[in-house]
Coordinates of C-alpha atoms and ligand atoms in Angstrom, one line a residue:
M1 CA 30.8 58.2 -45.6
S2 CA 32.8 56.9 -48.4
L3 CA 32.7 53.3 -49.4
Q4 CA 36.4 53.2 -48.7
S5 CA 35.9 54.2 -45.2
A6 CA 32.9 51.9 -44.5
T7 CA 34.8 48.9 -45.5
A8 CA 38.7 49.3 -45.4
D9 CA 38.9 47.6 -42.2
M10 CA 36.4 44.8 -43.0
D11 CA 37.2 41.4 -44.7
L12 CA 33.9 39.6 -44.1
L13 CA 35.3 36.3 -45.0
G14 CA 38.7 36.7 -43.3
M15 CA 39.2 35.0 -40.0
E16 CA 40.3 38.3 -38.3
F17 CA 36.9 39.7 -38.7
W18 CA 35.3 36.5 -37.3
A19 CA 37.7 36.5 -34.3
R20 CA 36.4 39.9 -33.1
P21 CA 33.7 40.1 -30.4
E22 CA 30.2 39.7 -31.8
K23 CA 29.2 43.2 -30.7
E24 CA 31.9 44.8 -32.9
R25 CA 30.7 42.5 -35.9
L26 CA 27.3 43.5 -35.5
A27 CA 28.3 47.1 -35.3
D28 CA 30.1 46.7 -38.6
F29 CA 26.9 44.9 -40.1
A30 CA 25.0 47.9 -38.9
R31 CA 27.3 50.4 -40.9
L32 CA 26.9 48.2 -43.9
R33 CA 23.1 48.1 -43.7
E34 CA 23.1 51.9 -43.3
R35 CA 24.8 52.1 -46.6
G36 CA 21.5 50.9 -48.3
A37 CA 23.3 49.2 -51.2
P38 CA 25.2 45.9 -51.1
V39 CA 28.8 46.5 -50.7
F40 CA 31.4 44.6 -53.0
F41 CA 34.1 42.7 -51.1
P42 CA 36.9 41.3 -53.2
E43 CA 38.1 37.9 -52.5
P44 CA 41.8 36.5 -52.5
R45 CA 42.7 33.8 -54.8
I46 CA 43.3 30.6 -53.0
P47 CA 45.2 27.7 -54.9
F48 CA 42.8 24.7 -55.8
V49 CA 39.8 26.6 -54.6
R50 CA 37.0 28.4 -56.8
S51 CA 36.5 31.8 -55.0
G52 CA 35.8 34.0 -57.9
R53 CA 36.5 37.7 -58.0
G54 CA 34.5 38.6 -55.0
F55 CA 30.9 39.2 -53.8
H56 CA 28.3 41.5 -52.8
A57 CA 27.3 41.6 -49.0
L58 CA 23.7 41.3 -48.6
V59 CA 23.1 42.6 -45.1
R60 CA 19.5 44.0 -45.1
H61 CA 16.5 41.8 -44.4
A62 CA 14.7 42.8 -47.7
D63 CA 17.7 41.9 -49.8
V64 CA 18.3 38.5 -48.2
V65 CA 14.5 37.7 -48.4
A66 CA 14.5 38.8 -52.2
A67 CA 17.6 36.7 -53.2
S68 CA 16.4 33.7 -51.4
R69 CA 12.9 33.8 -53.0
D70 CA 14.1 34.4 -56.6
A71 CA 16.2 31.2 -57.2
R72 CA 16.0 31.5 -61.1
T73 CA 18.0 34.8 -60.8
F74 CA 20.0 33.9 -57.6
S75 CA 21.3 30.5 -58.4
S76 CA 22.7 28.1 -55.7
E77 CA 25.0 26.5 -58.5
P78 CA 27.8 25.9 -58.5
A79 CA 27.8 26.1 -54.9
A80 CA 25.8 28.0 -52.1
T81 CA 28.9 27.5 -49.7
S82 CA 32.1 29.4 -49.8
P83 CA 34.8 28.6 -50.8
E84 CA 33.1 26.6 -53.7
P85 CA 34.1 22.9 -53.6
P86 CA 36.5 22.2 -56.4
P87 CA 34.9 20.1 -59.3
W88 CA 36.8 16.9 -58.5
L89 CA 35.3 17.0 -54.9
S90 CA 31.7 17.0 -56.2
A91 CA 32.7 14.3 -58.8
L92 CA 34.1 12.2 -55.8
L93 CA 31.3 12.8 -53.2
G94 CA 28.3 13.9 -55.2
T95 CA 26.5 17.3 -54.9
P96 CA 24.5 18.0 -52.1
M97 CA 20.8 19.6 -52.9
V98 CA 21.7 22.8 -51.2
N99 CA 24.2 23.4 -54.2
M100 CA 21.6 22.7 -56.8
D101 CA 18.9 24.5 -58.8
D102 CA 15.7 23.1 -59.9
P103 CA 14.9 20.6 -61.7
R104 CA 17.5 18.7 -60.0
H105 CA 17.0 20.3 -56.7
A106 CA 13.1 19.8 -56.7
R107 CA 13.5 16.2 -57.5
L108 CA 15.9 15.5 -54.5
R109 CA 13.9 17.8 -52.2
R110 CA 10.8 15.8 -53.1
I111 CA 12.4 12.5 -52.3
V112 CA 14.2 13.7 -49.1
S113 CA 11.1 15.6 -47.8
R114 CA 9.9 12.0 -46.9
A115 CA 12.5 12.3 -44.1
F116 CA 10.6 15.3 -42.5
S117 CA 6.8 14.2 -43.0
P118 CA 4.6 14.3 -40.0
K119 CA 4.7 10.7 -39.8
M120 CA 8.5 10.5 -39.6
L121 CA 8.7 13.4 -37.2
A122 CA 6.2 11.7 -34.9
R123 CA 8.1 8.6 -34.9
I124 CA 11.5 10.3 -34.2
E125 CA 9.8 12.4 -31.3
A126 CA 10.0 9.4 -29.0
E127 CA 13.7 8.9 -29.9
I128 CA 14.3 12.6 -29.1
Q129 CA 12.6 12.4 -25.8
A130 CA 14.5 9.2 -24.8
T131 CA 17.8 10.8 -25.7
A132 CA 17.1 13.9 -23.9
T133 CA 16.1 11.8 -20.8
R134 CA 19.4 9.9 -21.1
I135 CA 21.3 13.0 -21.5
V136 CA 19.9 14.5 -18.2
D137 CA 20.3 11.2 -16.3
D138 CA 24.0 11.4 -17.1
L139 CA 24.2 15.0 -16.2
I140 CA 22.9 14.3 -12.9
A141 CA 25.3 11.4 -12.4
E142 CA 28.3 13.2 -13.6
G143 CA 27.7 16.7 -12.5
P144 CA 28.1 19.9 -14.7
R145 CA 31.3 20.5 -16.6
D146 CA 30.7 21.7 -20.0
F147 CA 27.4 22.2 -21.6
V148 CA 28.7 21.5 -25.2
P149 CA 29.9 18.0 -24.8
Q150 CA 27.7 16.9 -22.1
V151 CA 24.3 18.3 -23.7
A152 CA 24.4 20.2 -26.9
A153 CA 26.7 17.8 -29.1
R154 CA 24.9 14.7 -27.9
L155 CA 21.4 15.3 -29.0
P156 CA 21.5 16.2 -32.8
I157 CA 23.9 13.6 -33.8
N158 CA 21.9 10.8 -32.2
V159 CA 18.9 12.2 -33.7
I160 CA 20.4 12.1 -37.3
C161 CA 21.7 8.4 -36.6
A162 CA 18.4 7.3 -35.4
M163 CA 16.8 8.9 -38.4
M164 CA 19.2 7.0 -40.7
G165 CA 18.6 3.8 -38.9
I166 CA 22.0 3.5 -37.7
P167 CA 22.2 1.0 -35.0
E168 CA 23.5 1.8 -31.5
R169 CA 26.3 -0.4 -31.8
T170 CA 27.7 1.3 -35.0
R171 CA 27.3 4.9 -33.6
P172 CA 30.7 5.3 -31.8
Y173 CA 32.3 4.4 -35.1
V174 CA 30.0 7.0 -36.8
L175 CA 30.7 9.6 -34.1
R176 CA 34.5 9.2 -34.5
R177 CA 34.3 9.9 -38.2
I178 CA 32.1 12.9 -37.7
D179 CA 34.7 14.3 -35.1
A180 CA 37.3 13.9 -38.0
M181 CA 35.0 15.7 -40.5
T182 CA 34.1 18.7 -38.2
E183 CA 37.7 19.1 -37.1
Y184 CA 38.1 20.7 -40.5
S185 CA 35.6 23.3 -40.1
G186 CA 36.7 26.9 -39.5
V187 CA 40.1 26.5 -40.8
R188 CA 39.2 28.3 -44.3
G189 CA 41.6 31.1 -43.7
S190 CA 44.6 28.7 -44.2
L191 CA 43.5 26.2 -46.8
T192 CA 46.9 25.7 -47.9
S193 CA 48.6 25.3 -44.7
P194 CA 50.0 21.6 -43.9
R195 CA 47.5 21.3 -41.0
A196 CA 44.6 22.3 -43.2
L197 CA 45.6 19.8 -45.8
R198 CA 46.1 17.1 -43.2
L199 CA 42.7 17.8 -41.9
L200 CA 41.2 17.8 -45.3
G201 CA 42.6 14.3 -46.0
G202 CA 41.2 12.9 -42.8
N203 CA 37.8 14.6 -43.5
L204 CA 37.7 13.1 -47.1
K205 CA 38.5 9.7 -45.6
A206 CA 35.9 10.1 -43.0
I207 CA 33.2 11.1 -45.4
A208 CA 34.1 8.0 -47.7
D209 CA 33.8 5.7 -44.8
L210 CA 30.2 7.2 -43.9
H211 CA 29.3 6.9 -47.6
R212 CA 30.3 3.2 -47.5
L213 CA 28.2 2.7 -44.5
V214 CA 25.1 4.1 -45.5
A215 CA 25.4 2.7 -49.0
R216 CA 25.5 -0.8 -47.2
L217 CA 22.4 0.3 -45.2
G218 CA 20.7 1.6 -48.4
R219 CA 21.5 -1.8 -50.3
A220 CA 19.9 -4.0 -47.5
R221 CA 16.7 -1.7 -47.5
R222 CA 16.4 -2.2 -51.1
Q223 CA 16.4 -6.0 -50.7
N224 CA 14.3 -6.0 -47.5
P225 CA 12.3 -2.7 -47.3
T226 CA 11.1 -2.0 -43.6
D227 CA 9.1 1.1 -42.7
D228 CA 12.1 3.1 -41.8
L229 CA 13.5 6.4 -43.4
V230 CA 16.3 4.8 -45.5
S231 CA 13.7 2.3 -47.1
A232 CA 11.4 5.2 -47.9
L233 CA 14.5 7.0 -49.7
V234 CA 15.9 4.3 -51.6
N235 CA 12.7 2.7 -52.8
A236 CA 10.4 4.6 -55.0
E237 CA 7.0 5.4 -53.6
A238 CA 3.7 4.5 -55.6
G239 CA 3.1 7.8 -57.5
S240 CA 0.0 9.3 -56.0
G241 CA -1.8 9.9 -59.5
G242 CA -1.3 6.9 -61.7
G243 CA 0.2 4.7 -59.0
G244 CA 3.4 4.0 -61.1
R245 CA 6.9 3.5 -59.7
H246 CA 9.8 5.0 -61.3
D247 CA 13.5 5.2 -60.3
G248 CA 13.7 9.0 -60.7
E249 CA 11.6 9.0 -57.5
R250 CA 14.1 7.3 -55.3
L251 CA 17.8 8.1 -54.2
S252 CA 20.6 6.3 -55.8
L253 CA 23.0 4.8 -53.1
R254 CA 25.3 7.7 -53.9
E255 CA 22.7 10.3 -53.5
L256 CA 21.9 8.6 -50.1
G257 CA 25.7 9.1 -49.0
S258 CA 25.4 12.8 -50.1
F259 CA 22.1 13.2 -48.1
F260 CA 23.7 11.8 -44.9
D261 CA 26.6 14.2 -45.4
L262 CA 24.1 17.1 -45.8
L263 CA 22.1 16.0 -42.7
L264 CA 25.4 15.8 -40.7
V265 CA 26.5 19.3 -41.8
A266 CA 23.2 21.0 -41.9
G267 CA 21.3 19.4 -38.9
N268 CA 24.2 18.7 -36.4
E269 CA 26.3 21.7 -35.6
T270 CA 23.3 24.0 -36.3
T271 CA 20.9 22.5 -33.7
R272 CA 23.9 22.0 -31.3
N273 CA 24.9 25.6 -31.4
A274 CA 21.3 26.9 -31.1
L275 CA 21.0 24.9 -27.7
S276 CA 24.2 26.4 -26.3
H277 CA 23.1 29.9 -27.5
G278 CA 19.6 29.3 -25.9
L279 CA 21.0 28.4 -22.5
R280 CA 23.2 31.5 -22.6
L281 CA 20.5 33.8 -23.7
F282 CA 18.0 32.5 -21.1
T283 CA 20.7 33.0 -18.3
E284 CA 21.6 36.6 -19.6
N285 CA 18.0 37.4 -19.8
P286 CA 16.5 36.0 -16.5
D287 CA 13.2 37.8 -17.2
Q288 CA 12.8 35.9 -20.4
R289 CA 13.6 32.7 -18.8
D290 CA 10.9 33.3 -16.1
L291 CA 8.4 34.1 -18.7
L292 CA 9.1 30.8 -20.4
L293 CA 9.1 28.8 -17.3
A294 CA 5.7 30.3 -16.3
D295 CA 4.0 28.9 -19.4
F296 CA 6.5 26.5 -21.1
D297 CA 4.0 25.2 -23.7
G298 CA 2.7 28.7 -24.6
R299 CA 6.0 30.3 -24.8
I300 CA 8.4 27.8 -26.1
G301 CA 7.5 28.3 -29.8
G302 CA 8.4 31.8 -29.7
A303 CA 11.5 31.3 -27.7
I304 CA 12.9 29.1 -30.3
E305 CA 12.1 31.5 -33.1
E306 CA 13.9 34.3 -30.9
I307 CA 17.1 32.0 -30.2
V308 CA 17.4 31.3 -34.0
R309 CA 17.0 35.0 -34.9
Y310 CA 19.2 36.4 -32.1
S311 CA 22.1 34.0 -32.5
S312 CA 21.7 33.1 -36.2
P313 CA 23.6 29.6 -36.0
I314 CA 24.4 29.7 -39.7
I315 CA 26.1 32.8 -40.7
Q316 CA 25.9 32.9 -44.5
F317 CA 25.1 31.1 -47.8
R318 CA 26.0 32.5 -51.2
R319 CA 24.2 32.7 -54.5
T320 CA 25.5 33.4 -58.2
L321 CA 23.7 35.7 -60.6
T322 CA 22.1 33.9 -63.7
R323 CA 21.4 37.2 -65.4
D324 CA 21.8 41.1 -65.0
H325 CA 19.2 42.0 -62.2
V326 CA 18.2 45.1 -60.1
L327 CA 18.0 44.0 -56.5
N328 CA 15.8 46.5 -54.6
G329 CA 17.1 49.2 -56.8
H330 CA 20.8 48.1 -57.1
P331 CA 22.1 46.7 -60.2
L332 CA 23.9 43.4 -60.3
K333 CA 25.5 41.7 -63.3
A334 CA 25.2 38.1 -64.6
G335 CA 27.9 35.9 -62.9
D336 CA 28.1 38.3 -59.9
K337 CA 28.2 36.5 -56.5
V338 CA 26.2 37.6 -53.5
V339 CA 26.6 36.4 -49.9
L340 CA 23.5 36.4 -47.7
F341 CA 24.4 37.4 -44.3
Y342 CA 21.8 36.1 -41.8
P343 CA 23.0 37.6 -38.6
A344 CA 22.9 41.1 -40.3
A345 CA 19.5 40.5 -41.8
N346 CA 18.2 39.1 -38.2
R347 CA 19.1 42.5 -36.6
D348 CA 17.8 44.7 -39.4
P349 CA 15.8 47.6 -37.4
E350 CA 13.6 48.0 -40.5
V351 CA 12.0 44.7 -39.7
F352 CA 12.7 44.0 -36.0
P353 CA 11.9 46.9 -33.4
D354 CA 14.8 46.9 -30.8
P355 CA 16.7 44.2 -32.7
D356 CA 19.4 43.8 -30.1
V357 CA 16.8 43.0 -27.3
F358 CA 16.2 39.1 -26.7
D359 CA 12.4 39.0 -26.6
I360 CA 10.5 35.6 -26.7
T361 CA 7.3 37.3 -27.3
R362 CA 8.5 39.0 -30.4
S363 CA 5.5 38.8 -32.9
P364 CA 5.7 38.7 -35.8
N365 CA 9.2 37.4 -35.9
P366 CA 10.1 36.8 -39.7
H367 CA 13.7 36.0 -39.1
V368 CA 15.7 34.2 -41.8
G369 CA 17.9 32.0 -39.4
F370 CA 16.6 29.0 -41.2
G371 CA 17.2 30.7 -44.6
G372 CA 15.1 33.1 -46.4
P373 CA 11.7 32.0 -48.0
G374 CA 12.2 30.1 -51.2
P375 CA 13.0 26.7 -52.5
H376 CA 16.2 26.1 -50.1
L377 CA 14.4 27.1 -46.9
C378 CA 15.8 24.8 -44.1
L379 CA 14.2 21.4 -44.6
G380 CA 14.9 20.4 -41.1
A381 CA 13.5 23.5 -39.4
N382 CA 10.6 21.4 -37.7
L383 CA 12.9 18.8 -36.6
A384 CA 15.3 21.4 -35.1
R385 CA 12.2 23.0 -33.5
M386 CA 11.1 19.6 -31.9
E387 CA 14.7 18.8 -30.6
L388 CA 15.1 22.4 -28.9
R389 CA 11.7 22.1 -27.3
I390 CA 12.1 18.7 -26.0
M391 CA 15.7 19.3 -24.7
F392 CA 14.8 22.6 -23.0
R393 CA 11.8 21.0 -21.2
E394 CA 13.8 18.1 -19.9
L395 CA 16.7 20.4 -18.9
Y396 CA 14.4 23.0 -17.0
D397 CA 12.0 20.4 -15.5
R398 CA 14.6 18.4 -13.9
L399 CA 17.7 20.7 -13.1
P400 CA 16.9 23.5 -10.7
G401 CA 19.2 26.4 -11.1
L402 CA 20.3 25.5 -14.5
R403 CA 22.3 28.4 -15.9
T404 CA 25.7 29.3 -17.8
T405 CA 28.5 30.3 -15.4
G406 CA 30.8 32.1 -17.8
D407 CA 31.5 33.2 -21.3
P408 CA 31.4 30.6 -24.1
V409 CA 34.4 29.7 -26.1
P410 CA 33.4 30.3 -29.8
L411 CA 34.4 28.5 -32.8
L412 CA 36.3 30.6 -35.4
S413 CA 34.4 30.3 -38.5
S414 CA 32.7 32.4 -41.0
F415 CA 30.0 29.8 -41.5
D416 CA 28.9 28.5 -38.3
N417 CA 28.2 30.6 -35.3
G418 CA 29.6 27.8 -33.3
V419 CA 30.2 27.3 -29.5
K420 CA 33.1 25.0 -28.5
S421 CA 32.6 25.1 -24.8
Q422 CA 30.2 26.6 -22.5
P423 CA 30.7 26.4 -18.6
F424 CA 27.5 25.8 -16.9
T425 CA 25.9 24.7 -13.6
F426 CA 22.8 23.4 -11.7
S427 CA 21.8 22.0 -8.6
R428 CA 21.2 18.3 -8.1
P429 CA 17.5 17.5 -7.8
S430 CA 16.6 16.5 -4.3
Ligands
HEM501 C1 18.8 25.6 -35.6 C2 18.9 24.6 -36.5 C3 19.2 24.9 -37.9 C4 19.6 26.1 -38.7 C5 19.8 27.4 -38.1 C6 19.6 25.7 -40.0 C7 19.7 26.6 -41.1 C8 19.5 26.5 -42.4 C9 19.7 27.5 -43.5 C10 20.1 28.9 -43.2 C11 19.6 26.8 -44.7 C12 19.3 27.5 -46.0 C13 20.3 27.1 -47.1 C14 20.2 28.1 -48.4 O1 19.3 28.9 -48.5 O2 21.0 27.9 -49.3 C15 19.3 25.4 -44.4 C16 19.0 24.5 -45.2 C17 18.9 23.2 -45.0 N1 18.8 22.6 -43.7 FE1 18.9 23.7 -42.0 N2 19.1 24.4 -40.2 C18 19.1 24.0 -38.8 C19 18.6 22.5 -38.7 C20 18.5 21.6 -39.6 C21 18.3 20.2 -39.3 C22 18.1 19.7 -38.0 C23 18.2 19.6 -40.5 C24 18.2 18.0 -40.7 C25 18.4 17.2 -40.0 C26 18.6 20.5 -41.6 C27 18.7 20.3 -42.8 C28 18.7 21.3 -43.9 C29 18.7 20.9 -45.4 C30 18.6 19.4 -45.8 C31 18.8 22.0 -45.9 C32 19.0 22.2 -47.6 C33 17.6 22.6 -48.1 C34 17.6 22.7 -49.5 O3 18.7 23.0 -50.1 O4 16.5 22.6 -50.3 N3 18.6 21.8 -41.0 N4 19.3 25.3 -42.9

């Protein structure tokens, strides 16, 4: 097959491609994988947006793993997201660590890892359980309508607010701003339309409001540290070796704002979508659901990895080559962009036998749904696993007959494999 015929009808960043049924997209990814070499896709120029000439699509598991691992060659700067944010935006809001290389990245990752320490996770576990119980209490009172707003959207955002120590009374304010931020996602194809510009304006204002809010919290915790996460982030910890403290090892208030944004972007929609995909996958594969319910504790770990592999809640991140490099036999040039397509790597038959089968007993399951191995591997993966485990246990323990009742309404996006709406049902417990 010629290069032309393999890619002529594909525009991997165009919304027409992402509007197509998932089955067709996966078939296109399979065609690209079979080519063996990364295929180059030119990118249209969009005013005010740095998009570059185009990118090489990495769709094989081996290529995604190699690029994730070798961060010196495959840089996350100037940005791992596409389109790349314009410089004025980074100047205004700060740079999230996902768009940084070492040593800046390593410093930030060291500090914010405090948020995901076993001690912090153990503390947040009780909050997650309480939120999951409240969600199911409300479900029983309201009856089933739409799984996304009633369940999936509620848990992760409350967990992030709880982590950041945002009091209950302030959460409705935060949630309204987050809605304004997420309204913008998925409109990339029309960045210059009046609607997109209006949404971008609302988005920036919402982000600025949230930055102000967490900066206030950070300032208060600097003055009166408690044992919560914000205190741990904005105050330097005693160095383990010499016992000294220095400012390099704490977040500035501006960095705290960027970290909050990153949690909201990285930890909210991802987990929410994994919950929705999970319920649908258990419904479509009742044998797998029965297997899980026969031994929940023994099977839930494998089930969560399989949900993340099969659904790939994040579609892609990008890297920029720092030098000429041969990737698994394919030459790339300094300055080239590559886009790592996780859904394609996660269905690579070279690594996953029967990749289109949802199998919660799959072992090993070296999926790249949380990113490939390397310095940017998802920092919140264990938190996401905990949220999914607690929420599915609460749902299946208390709601007999829980299942989806129709197709989901997908979010049109080349970044989030999102679910806007998912009809479902259950019988009221007697
Ligand atoms: C099922 C849920 C999730 C999925 C599928 C997911 C996916 C990913 C992926 C693919 C990356 C890699 C970025 C790269 O290589 O450039 C990543 C990074 C990251 N994720 Fe997650 N994520 C999830 C949940 C979470 C949660 C719950 C949090 C926190 C509350 C979180 C925080 C982060 C952070 C901070 C990074 C950046 C790490 C770095 O640059 O060092 N994620 N995630």
